[in-house]
PDB file of C-alpha atoms in Angstrom:
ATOM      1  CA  UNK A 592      10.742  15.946 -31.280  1.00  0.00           C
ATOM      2  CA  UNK A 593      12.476  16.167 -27.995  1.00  0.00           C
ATOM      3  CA  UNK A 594      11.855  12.981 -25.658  1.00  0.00           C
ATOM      4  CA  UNK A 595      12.501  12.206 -22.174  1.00  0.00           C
ATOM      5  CA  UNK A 596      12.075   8.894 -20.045  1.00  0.00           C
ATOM      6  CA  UNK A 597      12.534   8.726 -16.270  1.00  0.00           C
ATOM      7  CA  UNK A 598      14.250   5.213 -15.023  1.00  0.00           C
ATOM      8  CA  UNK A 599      14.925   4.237 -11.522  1.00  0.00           C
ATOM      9  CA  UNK A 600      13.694   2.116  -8.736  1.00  0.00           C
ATOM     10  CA  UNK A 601      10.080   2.486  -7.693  1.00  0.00           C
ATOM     11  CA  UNK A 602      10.620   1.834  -3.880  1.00  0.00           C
ATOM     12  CA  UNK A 603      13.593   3.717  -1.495  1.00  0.00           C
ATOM     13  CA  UNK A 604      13.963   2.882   2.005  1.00  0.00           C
ATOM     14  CA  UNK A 605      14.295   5.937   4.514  1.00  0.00           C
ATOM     15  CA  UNK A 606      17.057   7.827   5.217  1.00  0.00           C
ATOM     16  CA  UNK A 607      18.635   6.343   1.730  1.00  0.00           C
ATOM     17  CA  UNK A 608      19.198   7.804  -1.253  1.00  0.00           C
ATOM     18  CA  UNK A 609      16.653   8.428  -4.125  1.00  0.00           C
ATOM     19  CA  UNK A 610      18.109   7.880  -7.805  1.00  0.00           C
ATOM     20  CA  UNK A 611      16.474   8.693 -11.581  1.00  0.00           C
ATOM     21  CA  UNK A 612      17.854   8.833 -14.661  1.00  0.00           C
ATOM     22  CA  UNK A 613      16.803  10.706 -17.612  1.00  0.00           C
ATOM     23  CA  UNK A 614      17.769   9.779 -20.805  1.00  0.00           C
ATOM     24  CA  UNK A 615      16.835  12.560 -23.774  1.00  0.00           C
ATOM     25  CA  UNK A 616      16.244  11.652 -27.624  1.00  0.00           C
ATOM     26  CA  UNK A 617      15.611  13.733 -30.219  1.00  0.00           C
ATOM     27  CA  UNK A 618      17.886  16.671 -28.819  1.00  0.00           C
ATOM     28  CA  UNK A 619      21.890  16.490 -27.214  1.00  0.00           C
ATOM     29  CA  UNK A 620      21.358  18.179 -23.923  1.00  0.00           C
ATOM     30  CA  UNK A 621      24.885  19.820 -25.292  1.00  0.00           C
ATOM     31  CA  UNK A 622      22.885  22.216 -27.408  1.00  0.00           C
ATOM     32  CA  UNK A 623      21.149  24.403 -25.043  1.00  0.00           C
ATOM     33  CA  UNK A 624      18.334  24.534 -22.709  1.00  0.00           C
ATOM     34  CA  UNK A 625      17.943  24.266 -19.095  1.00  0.00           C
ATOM     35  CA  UNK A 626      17.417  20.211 -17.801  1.00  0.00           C
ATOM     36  CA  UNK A 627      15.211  19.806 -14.617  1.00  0.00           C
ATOM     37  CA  UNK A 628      13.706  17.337 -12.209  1.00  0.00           C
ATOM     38  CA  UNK A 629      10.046  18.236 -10.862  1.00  0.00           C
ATOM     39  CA  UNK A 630       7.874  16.114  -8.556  1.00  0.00           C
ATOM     40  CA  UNK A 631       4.129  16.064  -7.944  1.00  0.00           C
ATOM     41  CA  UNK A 632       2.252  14.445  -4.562  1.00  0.00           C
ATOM     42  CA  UNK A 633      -1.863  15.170  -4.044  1.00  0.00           C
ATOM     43  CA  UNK A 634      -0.799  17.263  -0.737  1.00  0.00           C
ATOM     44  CA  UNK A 635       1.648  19.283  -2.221  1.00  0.00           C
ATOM     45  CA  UNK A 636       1.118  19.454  -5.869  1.00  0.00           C
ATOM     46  CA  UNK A 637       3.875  20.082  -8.476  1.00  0.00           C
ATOM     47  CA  UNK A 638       7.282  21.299  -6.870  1.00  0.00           C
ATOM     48  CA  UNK A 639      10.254  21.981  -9.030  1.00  0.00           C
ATOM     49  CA  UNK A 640      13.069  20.362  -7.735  1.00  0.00           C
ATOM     50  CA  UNK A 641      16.631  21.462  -9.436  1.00  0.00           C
ATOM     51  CA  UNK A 642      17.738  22.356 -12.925  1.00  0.00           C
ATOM     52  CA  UNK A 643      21.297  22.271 -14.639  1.00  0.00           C
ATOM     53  CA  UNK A 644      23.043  23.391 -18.047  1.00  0.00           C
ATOM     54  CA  UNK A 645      25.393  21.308 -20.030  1.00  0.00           C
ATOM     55  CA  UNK A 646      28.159  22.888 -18.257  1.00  0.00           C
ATOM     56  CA  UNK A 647      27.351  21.803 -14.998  1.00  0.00           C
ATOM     57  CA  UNK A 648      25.577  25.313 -13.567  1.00  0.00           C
ATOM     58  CA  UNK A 649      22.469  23.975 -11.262  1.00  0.00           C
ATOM     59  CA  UNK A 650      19.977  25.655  -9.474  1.00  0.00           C
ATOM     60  CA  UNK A 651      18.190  23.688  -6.932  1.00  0.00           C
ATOM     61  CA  UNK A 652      15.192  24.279  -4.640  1.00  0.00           C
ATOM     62  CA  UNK A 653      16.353  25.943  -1.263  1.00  0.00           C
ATOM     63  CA  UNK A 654      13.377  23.836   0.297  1.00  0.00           C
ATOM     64  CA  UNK A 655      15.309  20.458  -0.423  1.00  0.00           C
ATOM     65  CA  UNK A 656      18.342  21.750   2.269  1.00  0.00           C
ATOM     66  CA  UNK A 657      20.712  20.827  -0.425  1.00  0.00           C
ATOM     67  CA  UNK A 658      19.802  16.985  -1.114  1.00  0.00           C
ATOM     68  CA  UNK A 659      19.398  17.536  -4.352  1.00  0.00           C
ATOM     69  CA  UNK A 660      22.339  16.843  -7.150  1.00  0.00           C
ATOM     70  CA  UNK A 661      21.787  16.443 -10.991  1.00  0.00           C
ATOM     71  CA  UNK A 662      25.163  14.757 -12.355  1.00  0.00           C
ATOM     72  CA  UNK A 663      25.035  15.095 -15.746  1.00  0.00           C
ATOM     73  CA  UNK A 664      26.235  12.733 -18.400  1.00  0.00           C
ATOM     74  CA  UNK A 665      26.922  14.181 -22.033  1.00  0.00           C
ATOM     75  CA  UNK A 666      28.501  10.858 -23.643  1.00  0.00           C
ATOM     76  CA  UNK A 667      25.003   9.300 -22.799  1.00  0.00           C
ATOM     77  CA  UNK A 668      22.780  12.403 -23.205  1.00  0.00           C
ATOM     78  CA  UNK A 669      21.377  11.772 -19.973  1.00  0.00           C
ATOM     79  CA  UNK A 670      21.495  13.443 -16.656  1.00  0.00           C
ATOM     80  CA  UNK A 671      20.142  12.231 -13.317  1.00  0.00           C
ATOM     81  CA  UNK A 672      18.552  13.036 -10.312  1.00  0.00           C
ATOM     82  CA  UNK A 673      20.081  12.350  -6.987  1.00  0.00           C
ATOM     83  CA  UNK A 674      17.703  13.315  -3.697  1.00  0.00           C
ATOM     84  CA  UNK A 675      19.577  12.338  -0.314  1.00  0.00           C
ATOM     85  CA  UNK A 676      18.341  11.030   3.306  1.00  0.00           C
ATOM     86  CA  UNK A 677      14.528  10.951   1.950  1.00  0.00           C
ATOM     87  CA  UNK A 678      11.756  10.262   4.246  1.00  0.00           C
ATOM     88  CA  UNK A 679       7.996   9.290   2.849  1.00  0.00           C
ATOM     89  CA  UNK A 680       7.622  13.155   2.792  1.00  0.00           C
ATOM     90  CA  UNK A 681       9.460  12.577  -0.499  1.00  0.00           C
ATOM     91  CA  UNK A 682       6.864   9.940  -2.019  1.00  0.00           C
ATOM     92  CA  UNK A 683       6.048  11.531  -5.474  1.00  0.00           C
ATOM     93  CA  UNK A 684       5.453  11.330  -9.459  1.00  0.00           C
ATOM     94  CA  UNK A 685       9.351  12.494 -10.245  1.00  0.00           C
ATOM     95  CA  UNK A 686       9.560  13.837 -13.938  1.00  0.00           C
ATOM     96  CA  UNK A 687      12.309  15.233 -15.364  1.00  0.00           C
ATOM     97  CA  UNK A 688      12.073  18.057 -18.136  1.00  0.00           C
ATOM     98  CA  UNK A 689      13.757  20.601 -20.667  1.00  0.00           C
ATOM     99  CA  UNK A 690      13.328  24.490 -19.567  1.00  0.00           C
ATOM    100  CA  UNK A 691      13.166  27.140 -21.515  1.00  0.00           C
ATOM    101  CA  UNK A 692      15.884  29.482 -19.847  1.00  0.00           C
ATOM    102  CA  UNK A 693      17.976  29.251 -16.150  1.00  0.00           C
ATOM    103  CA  UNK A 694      14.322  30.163 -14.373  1.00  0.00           C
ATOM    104  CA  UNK A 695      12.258  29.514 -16.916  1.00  0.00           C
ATOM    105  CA  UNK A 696       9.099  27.271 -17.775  1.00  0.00           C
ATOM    106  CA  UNK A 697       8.355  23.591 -18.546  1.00  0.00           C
ATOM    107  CA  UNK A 698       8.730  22.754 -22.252  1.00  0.00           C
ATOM    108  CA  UNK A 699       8.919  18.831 -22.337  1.00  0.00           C
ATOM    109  CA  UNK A 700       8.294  16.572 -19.939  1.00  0.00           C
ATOM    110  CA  UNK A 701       9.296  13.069 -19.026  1.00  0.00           C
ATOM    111  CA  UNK A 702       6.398  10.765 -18.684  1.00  0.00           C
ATOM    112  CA  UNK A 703       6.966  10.472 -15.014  1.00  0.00           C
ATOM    113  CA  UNK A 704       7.899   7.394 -12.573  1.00  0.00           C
ATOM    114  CA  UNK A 705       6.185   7.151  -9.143  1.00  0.00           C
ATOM    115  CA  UNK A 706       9.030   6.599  -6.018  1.00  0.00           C
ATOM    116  CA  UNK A 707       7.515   5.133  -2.651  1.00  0.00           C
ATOM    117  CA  UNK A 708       9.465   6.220   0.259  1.00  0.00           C
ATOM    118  CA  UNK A 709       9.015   3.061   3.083  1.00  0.00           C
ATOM    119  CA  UNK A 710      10.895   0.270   4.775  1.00  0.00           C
TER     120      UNK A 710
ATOM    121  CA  UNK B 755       9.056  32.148  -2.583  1.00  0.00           C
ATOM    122  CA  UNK B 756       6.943  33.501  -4.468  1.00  0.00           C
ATOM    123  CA  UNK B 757       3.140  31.934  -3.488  1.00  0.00           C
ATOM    124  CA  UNK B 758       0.380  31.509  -6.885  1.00  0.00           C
ATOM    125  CA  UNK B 759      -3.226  31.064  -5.947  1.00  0.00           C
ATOM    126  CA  UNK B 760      -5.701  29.734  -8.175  1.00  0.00           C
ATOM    127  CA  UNK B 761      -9.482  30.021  -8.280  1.00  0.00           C
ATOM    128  CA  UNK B 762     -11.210  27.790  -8.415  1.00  0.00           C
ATOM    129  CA  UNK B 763     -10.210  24.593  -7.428  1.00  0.00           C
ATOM    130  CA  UNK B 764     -13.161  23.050  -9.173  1.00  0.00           C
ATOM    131  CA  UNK B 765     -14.984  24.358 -11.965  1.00  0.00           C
ATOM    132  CA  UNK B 766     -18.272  22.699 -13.713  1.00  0.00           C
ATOM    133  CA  UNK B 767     -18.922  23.234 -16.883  1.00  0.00           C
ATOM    134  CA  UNK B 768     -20.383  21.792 -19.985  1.00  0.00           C
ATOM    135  CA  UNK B 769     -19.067  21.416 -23.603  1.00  0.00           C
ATOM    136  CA  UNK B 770     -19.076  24.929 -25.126  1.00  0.00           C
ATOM    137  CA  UNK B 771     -18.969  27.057 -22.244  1.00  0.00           C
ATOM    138  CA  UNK B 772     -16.648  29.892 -21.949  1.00  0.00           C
ATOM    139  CA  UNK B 773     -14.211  29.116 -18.649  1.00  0.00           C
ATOM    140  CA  UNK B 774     -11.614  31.196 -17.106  1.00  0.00           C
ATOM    141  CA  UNK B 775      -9.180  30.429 -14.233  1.00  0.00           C
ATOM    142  CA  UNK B 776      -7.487  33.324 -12.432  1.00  0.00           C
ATOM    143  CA  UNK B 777      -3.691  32.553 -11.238  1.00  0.00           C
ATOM    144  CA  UNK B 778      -2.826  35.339  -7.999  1.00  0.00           C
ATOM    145  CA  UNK B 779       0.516  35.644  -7.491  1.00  0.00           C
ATOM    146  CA  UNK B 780       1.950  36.994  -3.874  1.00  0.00           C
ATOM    147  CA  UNK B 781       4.358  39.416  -5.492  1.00  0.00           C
ATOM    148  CA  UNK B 782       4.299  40.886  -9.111  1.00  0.00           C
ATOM    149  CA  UNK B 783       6.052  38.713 -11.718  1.00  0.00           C
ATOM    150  CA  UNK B 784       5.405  40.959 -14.640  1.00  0.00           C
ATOM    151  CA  UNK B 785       4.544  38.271 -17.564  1.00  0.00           C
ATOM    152  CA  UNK B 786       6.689  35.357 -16.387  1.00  0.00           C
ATOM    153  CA  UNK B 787       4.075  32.768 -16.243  1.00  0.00           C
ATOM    154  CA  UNK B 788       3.036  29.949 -17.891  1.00  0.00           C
ATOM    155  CA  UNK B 789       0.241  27.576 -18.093  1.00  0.00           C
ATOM    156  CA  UNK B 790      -0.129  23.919 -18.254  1.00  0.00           C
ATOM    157  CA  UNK B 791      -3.262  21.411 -18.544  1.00  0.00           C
ATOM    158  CA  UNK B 792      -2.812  17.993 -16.706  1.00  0.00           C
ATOM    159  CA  UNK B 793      -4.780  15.023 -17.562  1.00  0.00           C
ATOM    160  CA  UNK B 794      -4.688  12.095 -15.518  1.00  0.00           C
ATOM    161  CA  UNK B 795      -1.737   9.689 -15.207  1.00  0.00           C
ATOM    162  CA  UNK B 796      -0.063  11.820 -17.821  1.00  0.00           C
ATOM    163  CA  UNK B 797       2.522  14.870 -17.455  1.00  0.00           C
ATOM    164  CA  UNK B 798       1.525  18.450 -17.352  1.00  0.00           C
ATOM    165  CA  UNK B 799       1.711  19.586 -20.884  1.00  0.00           C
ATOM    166  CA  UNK B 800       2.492  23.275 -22.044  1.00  0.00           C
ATOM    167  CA  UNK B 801      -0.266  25.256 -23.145  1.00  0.00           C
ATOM    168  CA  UNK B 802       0.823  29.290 -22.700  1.00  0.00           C
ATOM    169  CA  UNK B 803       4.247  31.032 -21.643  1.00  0.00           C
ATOM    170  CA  UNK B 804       4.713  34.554 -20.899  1.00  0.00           C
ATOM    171  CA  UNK B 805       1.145  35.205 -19.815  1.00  0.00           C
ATOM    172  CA  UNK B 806      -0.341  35.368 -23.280  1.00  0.00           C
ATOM    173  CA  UNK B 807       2.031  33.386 -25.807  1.00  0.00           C
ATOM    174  CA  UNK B 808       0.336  29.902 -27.127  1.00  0.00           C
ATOM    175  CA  UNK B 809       2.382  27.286 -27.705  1.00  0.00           C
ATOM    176  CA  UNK B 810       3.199  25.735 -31.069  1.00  0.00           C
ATOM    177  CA  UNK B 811       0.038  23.255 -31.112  1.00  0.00           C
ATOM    178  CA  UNK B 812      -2.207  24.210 -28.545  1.00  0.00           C
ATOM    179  CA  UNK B 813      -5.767  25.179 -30.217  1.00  0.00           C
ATOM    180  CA  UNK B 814      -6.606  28.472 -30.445  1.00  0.00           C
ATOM    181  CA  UNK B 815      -9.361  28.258 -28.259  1.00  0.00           C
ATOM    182  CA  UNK B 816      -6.860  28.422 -25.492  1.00  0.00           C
ATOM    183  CA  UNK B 817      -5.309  32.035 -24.388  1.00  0.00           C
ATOM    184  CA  UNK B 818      -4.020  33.765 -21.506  1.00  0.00           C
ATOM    185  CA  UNK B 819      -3.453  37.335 -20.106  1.00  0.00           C
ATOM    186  CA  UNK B 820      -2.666  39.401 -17.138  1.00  0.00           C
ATOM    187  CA  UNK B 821       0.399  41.152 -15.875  1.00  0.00           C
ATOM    188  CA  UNK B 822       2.394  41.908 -12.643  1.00  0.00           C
ATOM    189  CA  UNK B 823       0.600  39.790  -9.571  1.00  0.00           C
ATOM    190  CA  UNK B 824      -3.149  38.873 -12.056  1.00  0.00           C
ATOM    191  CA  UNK B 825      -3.223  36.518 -14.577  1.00  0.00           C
ATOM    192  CA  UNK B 826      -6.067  34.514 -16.586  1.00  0.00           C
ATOM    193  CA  UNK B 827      -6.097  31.619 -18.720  1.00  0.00           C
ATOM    194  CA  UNK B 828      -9.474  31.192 -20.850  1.00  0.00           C
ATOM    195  CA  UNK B 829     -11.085  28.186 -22.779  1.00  0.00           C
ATOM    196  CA  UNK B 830     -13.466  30.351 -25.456  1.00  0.00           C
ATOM    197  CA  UNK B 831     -15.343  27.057 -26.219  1.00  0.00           C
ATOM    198  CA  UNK B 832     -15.272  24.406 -23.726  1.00  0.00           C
ATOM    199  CA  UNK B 833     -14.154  20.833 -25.658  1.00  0.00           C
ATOM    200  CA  UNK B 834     -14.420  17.373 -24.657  1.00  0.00           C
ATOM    201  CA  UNK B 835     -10.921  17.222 -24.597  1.00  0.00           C
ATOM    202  CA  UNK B 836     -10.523  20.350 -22.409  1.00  0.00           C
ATOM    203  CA  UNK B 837     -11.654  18.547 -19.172  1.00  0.00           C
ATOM    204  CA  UNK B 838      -8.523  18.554 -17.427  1.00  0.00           C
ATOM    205  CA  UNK B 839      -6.816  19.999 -14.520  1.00  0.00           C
ATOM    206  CA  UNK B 840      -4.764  22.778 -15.062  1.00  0.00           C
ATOM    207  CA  UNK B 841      -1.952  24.655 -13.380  1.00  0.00           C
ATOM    208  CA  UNK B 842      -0.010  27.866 -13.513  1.00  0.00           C
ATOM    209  CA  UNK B 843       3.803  28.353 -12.745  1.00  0.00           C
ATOM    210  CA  UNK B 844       6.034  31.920 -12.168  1.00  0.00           C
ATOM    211  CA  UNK B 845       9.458  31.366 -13.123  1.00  0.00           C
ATOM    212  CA  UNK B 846       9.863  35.347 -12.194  1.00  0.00           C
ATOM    213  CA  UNK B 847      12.123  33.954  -9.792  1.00  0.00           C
ATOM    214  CA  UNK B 848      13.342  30.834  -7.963  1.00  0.00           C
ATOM    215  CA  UNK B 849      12.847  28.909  -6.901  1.00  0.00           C
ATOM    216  CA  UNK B 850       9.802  28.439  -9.632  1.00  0.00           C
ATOM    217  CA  UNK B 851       6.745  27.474  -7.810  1.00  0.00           C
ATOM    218  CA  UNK B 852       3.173  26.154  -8.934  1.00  0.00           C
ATOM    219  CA  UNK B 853      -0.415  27.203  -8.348  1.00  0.00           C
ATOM    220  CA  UNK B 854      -2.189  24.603  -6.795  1.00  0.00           C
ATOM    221  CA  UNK B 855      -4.692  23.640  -9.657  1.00  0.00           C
ATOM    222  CA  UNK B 856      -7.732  23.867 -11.159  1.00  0.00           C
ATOM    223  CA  UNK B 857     -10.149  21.071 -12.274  1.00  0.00           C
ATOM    224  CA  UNK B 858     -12.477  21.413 -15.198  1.00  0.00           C
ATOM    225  CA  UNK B 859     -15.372  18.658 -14.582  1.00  0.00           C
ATOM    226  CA  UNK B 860     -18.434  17.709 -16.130  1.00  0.00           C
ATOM    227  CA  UNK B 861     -21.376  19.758 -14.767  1.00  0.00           C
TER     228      UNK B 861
END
């Protein structure tokens, strides 16, 4: 069974740069399958965020004006989620997740990890 | 981007009821969409992909169809368990966007 736990600080001043990890178990990312980073907030709901292949092909969300990168780590079968110059706009429940397919649909999910945007 | 709407946003109802939510989409995404229930605190969780294909483990109870920009997902006998929010998701296109959710409560 294909796990996946989000890890990263809970608390990123403005203007810095927000940083998760997701480590996978149960599956090499190597395999197959699309790897992704969503985020829910009560005002906006769930919005996917970027998703990337083993061999380093990522899609991200045109809303995020290209502050999103996923690095990707094979050696640790993990990959990451990097979100630059955030504001509190970017306050959320950050879950990362397997998807079926380059646009495709949510499979597995992390567990999530709540990130507070504030001085 | 393509826009889903969901109806309704709240929807009483009482163990062994027969519930549908309807999922509008702004443009036609033939069958790309899926469904997920949320409960709270925990992740979304799969329960229907391609408008009308359960998931490996999701009760029977559970199904979805509709094509193109109309889509339903039913409950045929409202369980405990089933009191949830739940959301739909096109991934006709990117980037994939969300419908903005539907809560099952106690009536």
């Amino acid at each position: 069974q294909v796990q996946l736990q989000e890890s990263g600080p809970g608390l990123v001043k403005p203007s810095e740069t927000l940083s998760l990890t997701c480590s996978v178990s149960g599956y090499s990312i190597t395999t197959g399958y699309y790897w992704g980073w969503l985020r829910q907030t009560p005002v906006k709901g769930l919005e996917w965020l970027g998703s990337i292949f083993h061999s380093g092909t990522t899609y991200d969300n045109p809303s995020l004006k290209s502050r999103v990168s996923i690095p990707i780590d094979t050696s640790k079968n993990q990959f990451s989620l990097r979100l630059s110059h955030v504001t509190a706009a970017d306050t959320a429940v950050y879950y990362c997740a397997r998807i079926w397919g380059a646009s495709g649909y949510v499979e597995f999910w992390g567990q999530g990890t709540p990130v507070t945007v504030s001085s | 981007d393509i826009q889903l709407t969901q109806s309704p946003s709240t929807l009483p109802a009482s163990v062994g009821d027969r519930v549908s939510i309807t999922c509008r989409a702004s443009e036609s995404i033939t069958m790309w969409l899926a469904w997920y229930q949320q409960k709270p605190g925990k992740a979304p969780n799969l329960l229907i992909y391609k408008a009308s294909s359960l998931q490996s483990g999701v009760p029977s109870r559970f199904s979805g169809a509709g094509s193109g920009t109309e889509f339903t997902l039913t409950i045929s006998s409202l369980q405990p368990d089933d009191f949830a929010a739940y959301y739909c998701q096109q991934y006709r296109t990117f980037p994939l966007t969300f419908g903005g959710g539907t809560k099952v409560e106690i009536k």
